[in-house]
Coordinates of C-alpha atoms and ligand atoms in Angstrom, one line a residue:
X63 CA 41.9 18.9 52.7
X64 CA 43.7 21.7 51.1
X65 CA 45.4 24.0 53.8
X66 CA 46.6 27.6 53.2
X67 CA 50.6 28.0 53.3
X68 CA 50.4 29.8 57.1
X69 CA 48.6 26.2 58.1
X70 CA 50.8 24.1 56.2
X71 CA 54.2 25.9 58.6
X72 CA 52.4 24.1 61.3
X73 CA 50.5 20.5 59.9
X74 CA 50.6 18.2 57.1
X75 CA 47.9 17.3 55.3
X76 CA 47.4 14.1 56.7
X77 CA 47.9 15.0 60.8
X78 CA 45.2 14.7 63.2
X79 CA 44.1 11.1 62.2
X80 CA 45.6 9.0 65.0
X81 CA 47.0 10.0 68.2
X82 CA 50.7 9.4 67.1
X83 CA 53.8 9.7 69.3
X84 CA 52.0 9.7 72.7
X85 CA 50.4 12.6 71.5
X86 CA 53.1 15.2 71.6
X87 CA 52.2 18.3 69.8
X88 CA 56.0 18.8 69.0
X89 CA 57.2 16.2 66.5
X90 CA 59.9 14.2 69.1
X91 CA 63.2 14.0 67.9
X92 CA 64.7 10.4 67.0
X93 CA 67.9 10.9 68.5
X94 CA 69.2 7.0 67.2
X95 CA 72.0 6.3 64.8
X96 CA 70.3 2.9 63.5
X97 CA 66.8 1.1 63.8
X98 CA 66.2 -2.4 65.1
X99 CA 64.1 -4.8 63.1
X100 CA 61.8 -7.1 64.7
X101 CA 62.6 -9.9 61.6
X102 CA 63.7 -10.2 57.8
X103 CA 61.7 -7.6 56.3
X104 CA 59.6 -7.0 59.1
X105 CA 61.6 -2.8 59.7
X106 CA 59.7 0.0 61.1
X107 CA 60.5 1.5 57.4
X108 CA 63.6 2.8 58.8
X109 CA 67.2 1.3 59.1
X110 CA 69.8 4.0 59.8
X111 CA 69.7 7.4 60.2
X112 CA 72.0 8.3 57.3
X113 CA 69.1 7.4 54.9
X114 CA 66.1 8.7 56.8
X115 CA 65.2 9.5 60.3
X116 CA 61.3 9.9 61.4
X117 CA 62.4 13.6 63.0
X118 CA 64.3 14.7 59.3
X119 CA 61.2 13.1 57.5
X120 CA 58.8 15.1 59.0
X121 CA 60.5 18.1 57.9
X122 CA 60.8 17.2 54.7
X123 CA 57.7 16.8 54.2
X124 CA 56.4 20.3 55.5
X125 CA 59.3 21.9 53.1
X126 CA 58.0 19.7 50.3
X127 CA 54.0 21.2 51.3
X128 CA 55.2 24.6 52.1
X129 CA 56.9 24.7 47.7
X130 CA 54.2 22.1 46.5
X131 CA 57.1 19.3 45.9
X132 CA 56.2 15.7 45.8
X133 CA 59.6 15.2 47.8
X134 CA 62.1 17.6 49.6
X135 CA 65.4 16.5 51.3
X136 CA 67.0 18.0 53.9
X137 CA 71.0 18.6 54.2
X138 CA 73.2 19.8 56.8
X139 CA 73.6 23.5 55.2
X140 CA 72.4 25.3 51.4
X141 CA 75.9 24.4 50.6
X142 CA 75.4 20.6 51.3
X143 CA 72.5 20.7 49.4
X144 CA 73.7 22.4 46.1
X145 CA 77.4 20.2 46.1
X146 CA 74.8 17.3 46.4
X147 CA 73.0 19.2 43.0
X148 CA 75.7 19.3 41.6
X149 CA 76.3 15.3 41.6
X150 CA 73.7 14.9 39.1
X151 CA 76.2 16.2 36.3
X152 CA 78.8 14.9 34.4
X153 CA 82.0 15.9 33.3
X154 CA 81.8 17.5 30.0
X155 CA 78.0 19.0 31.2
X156 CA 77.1 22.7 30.3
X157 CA 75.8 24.6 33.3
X158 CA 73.8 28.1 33.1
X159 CA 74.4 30.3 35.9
X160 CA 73.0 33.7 36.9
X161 CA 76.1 36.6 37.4
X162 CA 74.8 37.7 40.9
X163 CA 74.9 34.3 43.1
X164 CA 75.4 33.7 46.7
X165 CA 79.3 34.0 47.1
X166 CA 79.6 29.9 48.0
X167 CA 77.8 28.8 45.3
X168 CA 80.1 30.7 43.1
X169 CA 82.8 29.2 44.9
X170 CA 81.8 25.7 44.9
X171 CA 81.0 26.1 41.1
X172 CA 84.4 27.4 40.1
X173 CA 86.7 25.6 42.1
X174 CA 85.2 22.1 42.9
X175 CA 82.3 22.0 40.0
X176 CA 84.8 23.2 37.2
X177 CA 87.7 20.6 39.2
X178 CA 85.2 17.6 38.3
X179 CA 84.5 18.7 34.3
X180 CA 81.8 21.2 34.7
X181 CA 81.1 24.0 32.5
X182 CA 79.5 27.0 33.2
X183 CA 78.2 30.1 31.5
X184 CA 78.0 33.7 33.6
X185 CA 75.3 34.8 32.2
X186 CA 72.9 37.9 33.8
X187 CA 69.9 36.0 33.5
X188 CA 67.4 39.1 34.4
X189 CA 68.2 41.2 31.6
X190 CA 69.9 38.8 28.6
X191 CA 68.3 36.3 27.0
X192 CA 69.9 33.0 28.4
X193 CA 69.2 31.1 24.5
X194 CA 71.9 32.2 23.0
X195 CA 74.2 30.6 26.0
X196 CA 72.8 27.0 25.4
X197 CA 74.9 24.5 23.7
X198 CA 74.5 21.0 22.7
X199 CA 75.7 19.8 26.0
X200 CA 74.0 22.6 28.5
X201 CA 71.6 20.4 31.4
X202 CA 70.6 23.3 33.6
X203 CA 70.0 26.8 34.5
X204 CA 70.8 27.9 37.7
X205 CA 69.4 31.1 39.3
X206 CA 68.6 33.1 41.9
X207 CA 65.3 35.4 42.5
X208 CA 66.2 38.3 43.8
X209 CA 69.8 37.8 43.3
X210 CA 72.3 38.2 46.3
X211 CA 73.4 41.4 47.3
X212 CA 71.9 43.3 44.1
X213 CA 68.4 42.1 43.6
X214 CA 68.5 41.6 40.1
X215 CA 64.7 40.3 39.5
X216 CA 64.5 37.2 36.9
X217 CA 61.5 35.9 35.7
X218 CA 60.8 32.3 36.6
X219 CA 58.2 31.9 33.9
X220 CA 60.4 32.9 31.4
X221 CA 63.4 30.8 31.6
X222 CA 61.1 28.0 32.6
X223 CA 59.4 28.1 29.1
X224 CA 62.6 27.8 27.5
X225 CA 64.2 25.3 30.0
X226 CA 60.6 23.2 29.3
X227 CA 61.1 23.4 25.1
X228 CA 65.0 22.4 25.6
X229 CA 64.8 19.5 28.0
X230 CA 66.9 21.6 30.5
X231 CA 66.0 21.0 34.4
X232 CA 65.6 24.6 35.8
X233 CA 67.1 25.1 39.6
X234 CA 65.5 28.1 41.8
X235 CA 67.9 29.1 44.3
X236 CA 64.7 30.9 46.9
X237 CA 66.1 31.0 50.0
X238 CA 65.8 35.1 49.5
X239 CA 62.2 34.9 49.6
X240 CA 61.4 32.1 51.3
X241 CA 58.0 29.5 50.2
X242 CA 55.8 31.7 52.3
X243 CA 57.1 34.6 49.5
X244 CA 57.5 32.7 46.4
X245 CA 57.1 28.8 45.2
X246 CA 59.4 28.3 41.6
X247 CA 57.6 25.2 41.5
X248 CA 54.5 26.4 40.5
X249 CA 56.2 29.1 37.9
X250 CA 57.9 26.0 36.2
X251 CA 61.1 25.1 37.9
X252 CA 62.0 21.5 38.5
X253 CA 64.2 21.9 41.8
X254 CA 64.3 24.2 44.3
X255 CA 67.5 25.0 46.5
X256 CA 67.2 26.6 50.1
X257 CA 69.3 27.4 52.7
X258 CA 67.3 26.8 55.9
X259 CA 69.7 28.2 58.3
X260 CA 67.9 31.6 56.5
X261 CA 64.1 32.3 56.7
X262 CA 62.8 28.4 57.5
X263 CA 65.2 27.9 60.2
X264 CA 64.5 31.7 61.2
X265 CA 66.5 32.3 64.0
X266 CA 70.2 32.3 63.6
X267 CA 70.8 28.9 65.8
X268 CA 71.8 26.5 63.1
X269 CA 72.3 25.7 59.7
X270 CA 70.1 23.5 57.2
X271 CA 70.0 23.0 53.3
X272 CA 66.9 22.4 51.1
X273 CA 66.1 20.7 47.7
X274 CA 62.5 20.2 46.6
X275 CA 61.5 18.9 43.4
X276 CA 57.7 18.0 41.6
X277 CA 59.7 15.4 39.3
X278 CA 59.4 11.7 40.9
X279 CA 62.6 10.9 38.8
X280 CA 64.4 13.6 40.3
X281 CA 63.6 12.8 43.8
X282 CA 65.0 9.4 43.5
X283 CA 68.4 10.3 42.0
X284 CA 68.4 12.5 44.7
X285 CA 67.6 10.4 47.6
X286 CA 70.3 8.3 46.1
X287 CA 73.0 11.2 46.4
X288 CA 71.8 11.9 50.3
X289 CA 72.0 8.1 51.2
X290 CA 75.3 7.9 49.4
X291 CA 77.5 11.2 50.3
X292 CA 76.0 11.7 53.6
X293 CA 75.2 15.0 53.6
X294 CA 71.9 15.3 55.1
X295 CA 70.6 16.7 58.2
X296 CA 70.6 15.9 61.8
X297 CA 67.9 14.9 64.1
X298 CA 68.4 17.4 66.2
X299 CA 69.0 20.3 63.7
X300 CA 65.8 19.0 62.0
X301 CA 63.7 19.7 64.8
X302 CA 64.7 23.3 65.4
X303 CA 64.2 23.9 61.7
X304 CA 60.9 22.2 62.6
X305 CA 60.6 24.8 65.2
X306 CA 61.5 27.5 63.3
X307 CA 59.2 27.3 60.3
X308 CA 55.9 27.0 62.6
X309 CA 56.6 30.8 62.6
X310 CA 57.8 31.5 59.2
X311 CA 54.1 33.1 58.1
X312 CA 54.0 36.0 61.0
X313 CA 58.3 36.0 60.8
X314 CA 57.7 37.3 57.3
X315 CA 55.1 39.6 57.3
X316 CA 56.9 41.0 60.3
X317 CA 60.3 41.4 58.5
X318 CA 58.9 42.8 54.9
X319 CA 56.9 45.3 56.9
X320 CA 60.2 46.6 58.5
X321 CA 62.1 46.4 55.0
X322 CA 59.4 48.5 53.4
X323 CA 60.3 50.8 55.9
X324 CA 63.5 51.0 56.0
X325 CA 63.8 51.3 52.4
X326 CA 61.5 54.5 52.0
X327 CA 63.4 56.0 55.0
X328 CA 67.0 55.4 53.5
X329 CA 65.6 57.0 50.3
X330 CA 65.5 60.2 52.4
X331 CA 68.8 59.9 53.4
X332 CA 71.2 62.3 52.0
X333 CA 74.4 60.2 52.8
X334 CA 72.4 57.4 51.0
X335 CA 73.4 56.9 47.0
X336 CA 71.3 54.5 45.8
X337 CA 68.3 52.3 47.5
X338 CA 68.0 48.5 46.3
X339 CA 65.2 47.0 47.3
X340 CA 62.3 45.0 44.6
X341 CA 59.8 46.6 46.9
X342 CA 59.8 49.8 45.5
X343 CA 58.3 50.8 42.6
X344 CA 61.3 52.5 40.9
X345 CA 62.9 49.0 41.1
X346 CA 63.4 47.2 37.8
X347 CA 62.1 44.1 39.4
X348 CA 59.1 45.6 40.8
X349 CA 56.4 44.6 38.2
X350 CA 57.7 40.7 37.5
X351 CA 58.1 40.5 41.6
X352 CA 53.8 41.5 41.6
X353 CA 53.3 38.8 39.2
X354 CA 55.4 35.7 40.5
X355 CA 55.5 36.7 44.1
X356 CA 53.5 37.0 46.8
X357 CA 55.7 39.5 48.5
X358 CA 59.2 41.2 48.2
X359 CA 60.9 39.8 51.2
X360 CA 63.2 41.6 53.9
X361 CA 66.6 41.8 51.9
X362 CA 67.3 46.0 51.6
X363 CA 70.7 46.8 49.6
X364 CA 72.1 50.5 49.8
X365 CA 75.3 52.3 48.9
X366 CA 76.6 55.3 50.8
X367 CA 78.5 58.4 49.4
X368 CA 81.8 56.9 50.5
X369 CA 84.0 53.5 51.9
X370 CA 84.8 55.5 54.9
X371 CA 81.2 55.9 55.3
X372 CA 80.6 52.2 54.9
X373 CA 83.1 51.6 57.4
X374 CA 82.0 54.1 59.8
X375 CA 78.5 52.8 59.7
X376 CA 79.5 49.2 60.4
X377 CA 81.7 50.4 63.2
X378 CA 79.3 52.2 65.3
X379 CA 76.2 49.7 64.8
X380 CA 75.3 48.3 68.1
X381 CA 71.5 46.8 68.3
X382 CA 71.7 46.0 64.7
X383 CA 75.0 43.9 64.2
X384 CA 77.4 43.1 61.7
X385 CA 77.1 39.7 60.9
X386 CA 77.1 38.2 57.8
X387 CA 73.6 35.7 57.5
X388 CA 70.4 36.7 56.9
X389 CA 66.7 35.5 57.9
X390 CA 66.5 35.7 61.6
X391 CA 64.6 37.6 63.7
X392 CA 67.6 39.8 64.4
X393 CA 68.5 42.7 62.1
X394 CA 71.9 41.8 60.6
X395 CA 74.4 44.4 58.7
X396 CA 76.8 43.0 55.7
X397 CA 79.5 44.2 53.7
X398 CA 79.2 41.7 50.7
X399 CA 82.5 43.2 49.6
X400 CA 84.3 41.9 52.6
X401 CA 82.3 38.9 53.6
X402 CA 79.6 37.1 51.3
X403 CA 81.3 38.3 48.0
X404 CA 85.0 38.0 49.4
X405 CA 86.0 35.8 46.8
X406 CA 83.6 36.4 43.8
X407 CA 86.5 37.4 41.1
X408 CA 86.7 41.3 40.9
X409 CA 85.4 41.7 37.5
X410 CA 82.2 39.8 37.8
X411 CA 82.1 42.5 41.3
X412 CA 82.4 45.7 39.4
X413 CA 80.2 44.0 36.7
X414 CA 77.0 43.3 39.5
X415 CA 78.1 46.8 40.7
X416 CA 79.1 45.7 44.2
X417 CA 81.3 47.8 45.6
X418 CA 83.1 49.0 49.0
X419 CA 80.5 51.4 49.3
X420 CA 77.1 48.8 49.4
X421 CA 76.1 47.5 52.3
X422 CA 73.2 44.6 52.4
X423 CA 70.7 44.7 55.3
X424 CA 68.7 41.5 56.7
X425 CA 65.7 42.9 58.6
X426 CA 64.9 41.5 61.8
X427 CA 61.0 41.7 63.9
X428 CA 62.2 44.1 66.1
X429 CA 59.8 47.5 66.7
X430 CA 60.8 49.4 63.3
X431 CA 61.0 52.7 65.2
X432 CA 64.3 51.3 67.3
X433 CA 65.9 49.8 64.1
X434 CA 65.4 53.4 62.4
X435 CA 66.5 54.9 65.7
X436 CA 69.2 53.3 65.4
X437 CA 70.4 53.7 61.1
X438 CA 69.8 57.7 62.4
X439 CA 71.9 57.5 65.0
X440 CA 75.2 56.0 62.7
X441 CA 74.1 57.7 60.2
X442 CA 74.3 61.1 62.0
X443 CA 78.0 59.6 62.8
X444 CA 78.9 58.8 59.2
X445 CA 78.2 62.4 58.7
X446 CA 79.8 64.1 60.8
X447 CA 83.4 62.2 59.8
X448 CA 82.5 64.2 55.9
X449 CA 82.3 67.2 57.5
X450 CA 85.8 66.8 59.6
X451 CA 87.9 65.8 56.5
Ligands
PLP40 C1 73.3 31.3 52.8 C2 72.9 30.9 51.4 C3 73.3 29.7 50.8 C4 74.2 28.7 51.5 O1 73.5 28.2 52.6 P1 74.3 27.7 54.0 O2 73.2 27.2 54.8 O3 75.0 28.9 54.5 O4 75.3 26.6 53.5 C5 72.9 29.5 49.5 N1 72.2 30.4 48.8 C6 71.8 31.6 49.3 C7 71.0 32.5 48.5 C8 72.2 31.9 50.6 O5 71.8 33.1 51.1

């Protein structure tokens, strides 16, 4: 039976034959360190929790439905999951990476990655062409789809037609748009990266990491790195991820609906510079988001006439909150400059365009006219401090 993505958030493919587990609708969770076998080679197919647990398995294997994977692994954060990527190189390796990444990947790339003989090329993958970047020993391009704060639009097809011709596997960083938005997979990538304490997990309770590949050989160097460095997720945190995906199809709609919103509102807004969001037609992105996506997610980026303004805005926000995050149900306000992008190095900043004047929204379910009730209301605020100086 082939189910549609909304199903697949709830069953596998194969549920309904028996009457597993007693017959509880919610997948228990396997709270056990280790496994008892009955004899030699007589195991349940399980031996310690480190390498597989039933409650982490089941996960996996709705993440690996929900991209069309033939295997998905889940780690204790995104950041677990992308140092445990980054395992499959060697020193001396050649990495492409898109300019506009989540602020700990960029982290983790330049002072652990480069530590351990890693090279990398910056390279703004939705507008150069990455070719000229790859080298005898390059292995991989890295991106992200939109990009993080600036939603720079790549297009997957592309670089996976030149990634396929060179040998080079091709990572998808889509934690942005979630599966329900947009599966690499199918557009060519080998591996996809997810943070699942984002749109999967849903709700801001916990942290999770994702990678999900279609290449069998790739799945078990990768199940190798999990066993080995430990990194993967609990049984616990594996349920409420569990949890939180059963609702990732409605959470969605929900939250684009709102960002669409949003966006065209702050358009109006005279204190309001610039709009970023792939949504909108005036969006470079716009056209290659139609074709690979199904959707254009719930990130909105703007920038405001001023940093006082920024700071004003943040200051006086009360039922949307400043937090960094993004994904959950609740409506979440960031200063990239300040938080996610703290440490990015200052030229590849003013190079993306981020600046103390942007500010990165996260759209939450709540009833669109509160959250717009609200933006008027600090906004009115913001104001009124340009008119007193
Ligand atoms: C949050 C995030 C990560 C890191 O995930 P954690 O779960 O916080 O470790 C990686 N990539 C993107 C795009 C993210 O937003």
């Amino acid at each position: 039976m082939r189910l549609r993505l909304e199903t697949k958030c709830l069953h596998l493919e194969e549920d309904g034959v028996g009457c597993d587990h007693s017959g509880a609708i919610s997948f228990p969770i396997y709270q056990t360190a280790t496994f008892a076998h009955k004899a030699v080679g007589e195991g349940t197919g399980y031996d310690y929790s480190r390498l597989q647990n039933p409650t982490r398995e089941q996960l996996e294997k709705i993440v690996a439905g929900l991209e069309y994977g033939v295997d998905a692994l889940a780690f204790s954060s995104g950041m677990a999951a992308i140092a445990t990527l980054m395992e499959l190189f060697h020193p001396g390796d050649h990495v492409i990476v898109d300019e506009d990444l989540y602020g700990g990947s960029v982290r983790l790339f330049s002072h652990i990655s480069e530590k351990n003989g890693i090279l990398f090329s910056r390279v703004n993958c939705s507008k150069e062409d990455i070719t000229g970047y790859i080298k005898e020993e390059t292995k991989a391009v890295f991106i992200e789809t939109p990009t993080n704060p600036m939603m720079n639009v790549t297009d997957i097809a592309a670089i996976a037609k030149i990634t396929r011709e060179r040998g080079l596997l091709f990572i998808v960083d889509n934690t942005f748009l979630s599966p329900y938005f947009q599966n690499p997979l199918e557009l060519g990538a080998n591996l996809v990266v997810h943070s699942g304490t984002k749109y999967l997990g849903g709700h801001n309770d916990t942290l999770a990491g994702f990678l999900v590949t279609n290449d069998q050989v790739l799945s078990e160097e990768l199940r190798f790195l999990i066993k080995t460095n430990g990194a993967g997720l609990s049984p616990f945190d594996s349920w409420l991820i569990l949890r939180g995906i059963k609702t990732l199809a409605i959470r969605m709609e929900r939250i684009e609906k709102n960002a669409k919103c949003i966006a065209k509102w702050l358009e109006r807004q005279e204190l309001v510079t610039k709009v970023i969001y792939p949504g909108l037609p005036s969006h470079p992105g716009y056209e290659i988001m139609q074709r690979q996506s199904r959707g254009f997610g719930g990130m909105v980026t703007f920038e405001v006439e001023s940093e006082e303004m920024a700071r004003s805005i943040l200051k006086n926000i009360k039922l949307i909150q400043f937090a960094e995050s993004l994904g959950g149900t609740e409506t979440l306000m960031t200063y990239p400059i300040t938080q996610t992008h703290a440490e990015v190095p200052e030229e590849l900043l003013s190079k993306n365009g981020i600046t103390n004047r942007i500010l990165r929204l996260s759209t939450g379910i709540e009833a669109i006219e509160d959250l717009i009730g609200e933006l008027d209301r600090v906004f009115q605020l913001a104001l009124s401090c340009r008119k007193d100086s």
